[in-house]
mmCIF file of C-alpha atoms in Angstrom:
data_model
loop_
_atom_site.group_PDB
_atom_site.id
_atom_site.type_symbol
_atom_site.label_atom_id
_atom_site.label_comp_id
_atom_site.label_asym_id
_atom_site.label_seq_id
_atom_site.Cartn_x
_atom_site.Cartn_y
_atom_site.Cartn_z
ATOM 1 C CA CYS A 1 110.279 44.977 33.083
ATOM 2 C CA TRP A 2 113.379 42.729 33.025
ATOM 3 C CA ARG A 3 116.128 40.880 31.271
ATOM 4 C CA TRP A 4 115.542 37.351 30.886
ATOM 5 C CA THR A 5 118.648 34.607 31.609
ATOM 6 C CA LEU A 6 119.188 31.247 31.221
ATOM 7 C CA LEU A 7 119.486 31.603 35.051
ATOM 8 C CA PHE A 8 115.840 32.292 35.432
ATOM 9 C CA PHE A 9 114.838 30.462 32.084
ATOM 10 C CA LYS A 10 116.673 27.487 34.190
ATOM 11 C CA GLU A 11 114.959 28.455 37.348
ATOM 12 C CA CYS A 12 111.721 29.787 37.409
ATOM 13 C CA LEU A 13 110.670 28.386 33.772
ATOM 14 C CA TRP A 14 112.217 25.555 33.225
ATOM 15 C CA PRO A 15 110.066 23.591 36.062
ATOM 16 C CA LYS A 16 106.846 23.985 34.336
ATOM 17 C CA LEU A 17 108.342 24.345 30.448
ATOM 18 C CA GLY A 18 110.195 21.488 30.226
ATOM 19 C CA SER A 19 108.212 19.078 32.725
ATOM 20 C CA SER A 20 107.234 16.634 30.361
ATOM 21 C CA THR A 21 110.926 16.228 28.851
ATOM 22 C CA SER A 22 114.049 14.764 28.689
ATOM 23 C CA LEU A 23 115.766 17.616 27.264
ATOM 24 C CA CYS A 24 118.141 19.605 29.667
ATOM 25 C CA ALA A 25 117.270 23.220 30.099
ATOM 26 C CA VAL A 26 120.581 24.602 28.599
ATOM 27 C CA HIS A 27 120.601 22.969 25.602
ATOM 28 C CA VAL A 28 116.622 24.558 24.952
ATOM 29 C CA TRP A 29 117.730 27.827 26.213
ATOM 30 C CA ARG A 30 121.006 27.229 23.665
ATOM 31 C CA GLU A 31 118.735 26.206 20.439
ATOM 32 C CA ILE A 32 116.117 29.185 21.809
ATOM 33 C CA GLN A 33 118.866 31.849 21.780
ATOM 34 C CA THR A 34 121.584 30.696 18.835
ATOM 35 C CA LEU A 35 119.365 29.258 16.195
ATOM 36 C CA ILE A 36 115.764 29.962 16.370
ATOM 37 C CA LYS A 37 115.962 33.683 17.287
ATOM 38 C CA GLY A 38 119.640 34.617 17.233
ATOM 39 C CA SER A 39 120.548 33.235 13.707
ATOM 40 C CA ILE A 40 120.990 35.225 10.333
ATOM 41 C CA GLY A 41 118.177 33.214 9.151
ATOM 42 C CA ALA A 42 116.253 34.902 11.982
ATOM 43 C CA ALA A 43 117.430 37.848 11.315
ATOM 44 C CA PHE A 44 116.749 37.908 7.721
ATOM 45 C CA SER A 45 112.944 36.396 8.485
ATOM 46 C CA GLU A 46 109.690 38.378 8.455
ATOM 47 C CA ASN A 47 109.242 38.126 12.116
ATOM 48 C CA GLY A 48 112.731 38.134 13.719
ATOM 49 C CA VAL A 49 112.192 34.361 14.815
ATOM 50 C CA LEU A 50 112.713 30.716 12.568
ATOM 51 C CA SER A 51 109.394 29.466 11.865
ATOM 52 C CA ARG A 52 108.839 25.805 12.921
ATOM 53 C CA GLU A 53 109.420 24.643 9.279
ATOM 54 C CA GLN A 54 112.589 26.897 8.614
ATOM 55 C CA TYR A 55 113.940 25.535 12.403
ATOM 56 C CA MET A 56 112.879 22.174 11.035
ATOM 57 C CA HIS A 57 114.661 22.185 8.162
ATOM 58 C CA LEU A 58 118.004 23.522 9.659
ATOM 59 C CA GLY A 59 121.358 21.172 9.194
ATOM 60 C CA TRP A 60 121.503 18.605 11.384
ATOM 61 C CA LYS A 61 125.305 19.940 12.419
ATOM 62 C CA LEU A 62 123.913 23.009 13.369
ATOM 63 C CA SER A 63 122.414 21.245 16.791
ATOM 64 C CA PRO A 64 124.015 17.372 16.700
ATOM 65 C CA GLY A 65 121.663 15.099 18.574
ATOM 66 C CA LEU A 66 118.938 17.749 19.179
ATOM 67 C CA GLN A 67 117.171 17.556 15.504
ATOM 68 C CA PRO A 68 115.217 14.620 16.487
ATOM 69 C CA HIS A 69 113.441 17.274 18.976
ATOM 70 C CA ARG A 70 113.355 20.127 17.617
ATOM 71 C CA HIS A 71 109.283 19.939 17.449
ATOM 72 C CA GLU A 72 109.107 20.090 20.870
ATOM 73 C CA ILE A 73 111.950 22.555 21.342
ATOM 74 C CA TYR A 74 109.611 24.930 19.063
ATOM 75 C CA THR A 75 106.680 24.126 21.044
ATOM 76 C CA MET A 76 108.718 25.095 24.138
ATOM 77 C CA PHE A 77 109.971 28.332 22.390
ATOM 78 C CA GLU A 78 106.578 29.405 21.863
ATOM 79 C CA ASN A 79 105.453 28.853 25.266
ATOM 80 C CA TYR A 80 108.145 30.764 26.436
ATOM 81 C CA GLU A 81 107.482 34.040 23.988
ATOM 82 C CA LEU A 82 103.835 34.027 25.298
ATOM 83 C CA ARG A 83 104.747 33.747 29.258
ATOM 84 C CA LYS A 84 107.711 36.719 28.099
ATOM 85 C CA SER A 85 105.509 38.541 26.472
ATOM 86 C CA ALA A 86 102.651 38.881 29.000
ATOM 87 C CA ASP A 87 105.113 39.883 31.773
ATOM 88 C CA LEU A 88 106.182 42.190 29.443
ATOM 89 C CA CYS A 89 109.856 41.078 29.459
ATOM 90 C CA PHE A 90 112.998 40.417 27.050
ATOM 91 C CA ASP A 91 115.895 38.700 26.545
ATOM 92 C CA ARG A 92 119.334 39.324 24.816
ATOM 93 C CA MET A 93 118.128 38.140 21.258
ATOM 94 C CA ASP A 94 115.117 40.135 21.281
ATOM 95 C CA LEU A 95 117.582 43.391 22.391
ATOM 96 C CA ALA A 96 120.001 42.363 19.518
ATOM 97 C CA GLY A 97 117.099 41.809 16.972
ATOM 98 C CA CYS A 98 115.997 45.624 17.941
ATOM 99 C CA VAL A 99 119.213 47.146 17.288
ATOM 100 C CA TRP A 100 119.485 45.037 14.224
ATOM 101 C CA ARG A 101 116.154 46.068 12.658
ATOM 102 C CA ARG A 102 116.644 49.739 13.474
ATOM 103 C CA LEU A 103 120.139 49.614 12.296
ATOM 104 C CA ARG A 104 118.625 48.240 8.621
ATOM 105 C CA MET A 105 116.462 51.250 8.715
ATOM 106 C CA ALA A 106 119.163 53.790 8.746
ATOM 107 C CA LEU A 107 121.828 52.745 6.242
ATOM 108 C CA ASP A 108 122.116 56.287 5.634
ATOM 109 C CA SER A 109 123.886 56.778 9.170
ATOM 110 C CA PRO A 110 127.228 57.388 9.970
ATOM 111 C CA ARG A 111 129.451 54.460 10.583
ATOM 112 C CA PHE A 112 132.986 53.266 11.621
ATOM 113 C CA GLY A 113 135.525 52.874 8.831
ATOM 114 C CA ALA A 114 136.364 49.542 10.792
ATOM 115 C CA VAL A 115 135.380 47.309 13.669
ATOM 116 C CA ILE A 116 137.209 44.708 15.882
ATOM 117 C CA VAL A 117 135.425 42.077 17.539
ATOM 118 C CA ASP A 118 137.236 39.883 20.130
ATOM 119 C CA GLU A 119 135.649 36.800 22.144
ATOM 120 C CA VAL A 120 133.873 36.479 19.044
ATOM 121 C CA GLN A 121 132.611 33.022 20.494
ATOM 122 C CA ASP A 122 130.500 34.565 22.978
ATOM 123 C CA PHE A 123 128.048 36.420 20.061
ATOM 124 C CA THR A 124 125.143 35.033 18.125
ATOM 125 C CA GLN A 125 124.813 35.560 14.318
ATOM 126 C CA VAL A 126 122.320 38.250 14.845
ATOM 127 C CA GLU A 127 124.979 40.183 17.031
ATOM 128 C CA LEU A 128 127.831 39.634 14.771
ATOM 129 C CA ALA A 129 125.441 41.299 12.509
ATOM 130 C CA VAL A 130 125.280 43.866 14.459
ATOM 131 C CA ALA A 131 128.733 44.561 14.519
ATOM 132 C CA ILE A 132 128.597 44.092 10.612
ATOM 133 C CA LEU A 133 126.059 46.953 9.812
ATOM 134 C CA CYS A 134 128.463 49.494 12.311
ATOM 135 C CA THR A 135 130.989 49.316 9.773
ATOM 136 C CA SER A 136 131.269 51.732 6.345
ATOM 137 C CA CYS A 137 132.910 48.785 5.095
ATOM 138 C CA PRO A 138 132.433 45.389 5.719
ATOM 139 C CA GLU A 139 136.187 43.915 4.330
ATOM 140 C CA ASN A 140 137.389 46.326 7.357
ATOM 141 C CA ILE A 141 135.995 44.144 10.409
ATOM 142 C CA PHE A 142 138.034 41.527 12.354
ATOM 143 C CA PHE A 143 136.620 38.830 14.374
ATOM 144 C CA ALA A 144 139.018 37.110 17.046
ATOM 145 C CA GLY A 145 138.003 34.390 19.653
ATOM 146 C CA ASP A 146 138.623 31.107 21.308
ATOM 147 C CA THR A 147 136.139 28.343 21.030
ATOM 148 C CA GLY A 148 137.816 26.763 23.988
ATOM 149 C CA GLN A 149 137.120 30.177 26.193
ATOM 150 C CA THR A 150 133.580 30.433 25.700
ATOM 151 C CA ILE A 151 131.301 31.729 28.489
ATOM 152 C CA SER A 152 127.891 32.442 27.323
ATOM 153 C CA ALA A 153 125.943 29.424 27.994
ATOM 154 C CA GLY A 154 123.162 30.816 25.407
ATOM 155 C CA VAL A 155 125.612 30.855 22.746
ATOM 156 C CA ASP A 156 126.627 27.727 20.065
ATOM 157 C CA PHE A 157 129.405 29.199 18.511
ATOM 158 C CA ARG A 158 131.529 27.463 14.955
ATOM 159 C CA PHE A 159 133.776 29.498 13.570
ATOM 160 C CA CYS A 160 132.484 28.270 9.990
ATOM 161 C CA ASP A 161 129.316 30.270 10.902
ATOM 162 C CA LEU A 162 131.651 33.313 10.214
ATOM 163 C CA LYS A 163 131.508 32.389 6.547
ATOM 164 C CA SER A 164 127.646 31.646 6.434
ATOM 165 C CA LEU A 165 126.895 35.313 8.182
ATOM 166 C CA PHE A 166 128.693 36.954 5.105
ATOM 167 C CA HIS A 167 127.128 34.261 2.515
ATOM 168 C CA ARG A 168 123.836 35.589 3.696
ATOM 169 C CA PHE A 169 124.223 38.899 3.499
ATOM 170 C CA VAL A 170 125.722 38.382 -0.330
ATOM 171 C CA GLN A 171 122.652 36.430 -0.897
ATOM 172 C CA GLU A 172 120.526 39.129 0.293
ATOM 173 C CA GLY A 173 122.166 41.693 -2.423
ATOM 174 C CA TRP A 174 123.946 43.804 0.121
ATOM 175 C CA GLU A 175 126.881 45.602 -1.781
ATOM 176 C CA GLY A 176 130.356 46.135 -0.540
ATOM 177 C CA PHE A 177 130.736 42.836 0.836
ATOM 178 C CA PRO A 178 133.750 40.477 -0.121
ATOM 179 C CA ASP A 179 133.227 36.664 -1.380
ATOM 180 C CA PRO A 180 132.761 35.136 1.754
ATOM 181 C CA ASP A 181 134.782 32.000 0.089
ATOM 182 C CA SER A 182 137.785 34.221 0.072
ATOM 183 C CA ILE A 183 137.667 35.486 3.790
ATOM 184 C CA GLU A 184 140.553 33.686 5.574
ATOM 185 C CA VAL A 185 139.767 31.675 9.208
ATOM 186 C CA ASP A 186 143.254 31.224 10.874
ATOM 187 C CA SER A 187 144.094 29.377 13.651
ATOM 188 C CA LEU A 188 146.820 30.007 16.067
ATOM 189 C CA SER A 189 148.527 26.815 17.201
ATOM 190 C CA ILE A 190 150.782 28.526 20.203
ATOM 191 C CA ASN A 191 148.664 30.268 22.605
ATOM 192 C CA TYR A 192 150.815 32.664 23.679
ATOM 193 C CA ARG A 193 148.506 33.780 26.906
ATOM 194 C CA SER A 194 150.165 30.936 28.857
ATOM 195 C CA HIS A 195 153.493 30.388 27.086
ATOM 196 C CA GLY A 196 156.636 29.721 29.290
ATOM 197 C CA GLY A 197 158.331 33.011 28.632
ATOM 198 C CA ILE A 198 155.246 35.129 29.580
ATOM 199 C CA VAL A 199 153.627 32.841 32.604
ATOM 200 C CA ARG A 200 157.689 32.857 34.288
#
């Protein structure tokens, strides 16, 4: 039993899964990890993944250019899951989903007073939802990141997705969440990492 990664997907699975498609392995992997299994909709769904119908009805902005291929991608996802299950393996979203479900069942357990998440662009919504569940006060969470420094090829992150994440918690009736429309997203206009005074 081992964890399947993008590299394994590309080298070992894609030759069979993608043999009859013009789609790119990385794009299909990203759809599976970010939307079908890694979205907040998947987290709150009964099976922990989006159904084909839910996936087909996602907004086009979530995966520009891939919307016409969603039926094909979902079929690849189903074949991927069958193979993974037969090999007794797991992927990153299986792990995140498992932690998410366990935290939801243990809401009375101790939590952190505040949570700070850096490099947020490398996390899916399910992983960020886990971070939110780790705090006793959702107002005491701070996300920071730079979409220009994404290193996780399996994640398609957008900062506007953070607000939709909080919207979903409120929609599901969770208490203690701030009004999602009051959440501030600040953009830094100066890159201090390579600022002239630091580089010298």
